[in-house]
Amino acid sequence: MDKEEFIRFLMSIPGIGRAKAEAIYESGFDTKEKLINASIEDLVRIKGISENLAKRIKEEVGKEVEKEEEKEEKEEEKR
């Protein structure tokens, strides 16, 4: 996933516009895995990210990764 795709993904999370998405990306959280592994405290250090928004980010990214893993498992089963 390139930078613009990742920014668009972040913007799909309620409460995140382009400025916050870019701030997250520029803070080094440039993959879903890094966001999942980040602490709430790490995310709150980013300008514009509240504790509630940090929790929502982790929740939404977690759901997205689960969907991707389920899709991959189904594709593996078909082989």
Coordinates of C-alpha atoms in Angstrom, one line a residue:
M1 CA 0.0 0.0 0.0
D2 CA 1.5 3.3 -1.0
K3 CA 1.3 6.5 0.9
E4 CA -1.8 7.9 -0.8
E5 CA -3.7 4.6 -0.4
F6 CA -2.8 4.5 3.3
I7 CA -3.8 8.1 3.8
R8 CA -7.2 7.3 2.1
F9 CA -7.6 4.3 4.4
L10 CA -7.0 6.4 7.5
M11 CA -9.5 9.0 6.2
S12 CA -12.1 6.3 6.1
I13 CA -12.0 6.2 9.9
P14 CA -14.6 8.5 11.4
G15 CA -12.9 11.6 12.8
I16 CA -9.8 11.5 10.6
G17 CA -9.4 14.0 7.8
R18 CA -6.4 14.5 5.5
A19 CA -4.4 16.6 8.0
K20 CA -4.7 14.0 10.8
A21 CA -4.1 11.1 8.4
E22 CA -0.9 12.8 7.1
A23 CA 0.2 13.6 10.7
I24 CA -0.2 9.9 11.6
Y25 CA 1.7 8.8 8.5
E26 CA 4.5 11.4 9.0
S27 CA 4.8 10.3 12.7
G28 CA 6.1 6.9 11.4
F29 CA 2.8 5.0 11.6
D30 CA 2.9 4.1 7.9
T31 CA 1.4 0.6 8.1
K32 CA -1.6 -1.0 9.6
E33 CA 0.7 -3.3 11.7
K34 CA 2.5 -0.3 13.2
L35 CA -0.8 1.2 14.2
I36 CA -2.0 -2.1 15.8
N37 CA 1.3 -2.3 17.7
A38 CA 1.2 1.3 18.8
S39 CA 0.0 2.2 22.3
I40 CA -2.8 4.7 22.9
E41 CA -0.1 6.9 24.4
D42 CA 2.0 6.8 21.2
L43 CA -1.0 7.8 19.1
V44 CA -2.1 10.6 21.5
R45 CA 1.3 12.2 21.0
I46 CA 0.3 13.0 17.4
K47 CA -1.1 16.5 17.0
G48 CA -4.9 16.3 16.8
I49 CA -5.3 12.8 18.1
S50 CA -7.4 12.5 21.3
E51 CA -7.5 9.4 23.5
N52 CA -10.9 8.5 22.1
L53 CA -9.8 8.9 18.5
A54 CA -6.6 6.8 19.2
K55 CA -8.9 4.0 20.6
R56 CA -11.1 4.3 17.5
I57 CA -8.1 4.1 15.2
K58 CA -6.8 0.9 16.9
E59 CA -10.3 -0.6 16.8
E60 CA -10.9 0.2 13.1
V61 CA -7.5 -0.9 12.0
G62 CA -7.9 -4.1 13.9
K63 CA -11.2 -4.8 12.2
E64 CA -9.6 -4.1 8.8
V65 CA -6.7 -6.4 9.4
E66 CA -9.0 -9.2 10.6
K67 CA -11.0 -8.9 7.4
E68 CA -7.9 -9.0 5.3
E69 CA -6.7 -12.1 7.2
E70 CA -10.0 -13.9 6.8
K71 CA -10.0 -13.1 3.0
E72 CA -6.5 -14.5 2.7
E73 CA -7.5 -17.7 4.6
K74 CA -10.5 -18.2 2.3
E75 CA -8.3 -17.8 -0.7
E76 CA -5.8 -20.3 0.7
E77 CA -8.7 -22.8 1.3
K78 CA -9.6 -22.5 -2.4
R79 CA -6.2 -23.6 -3.5

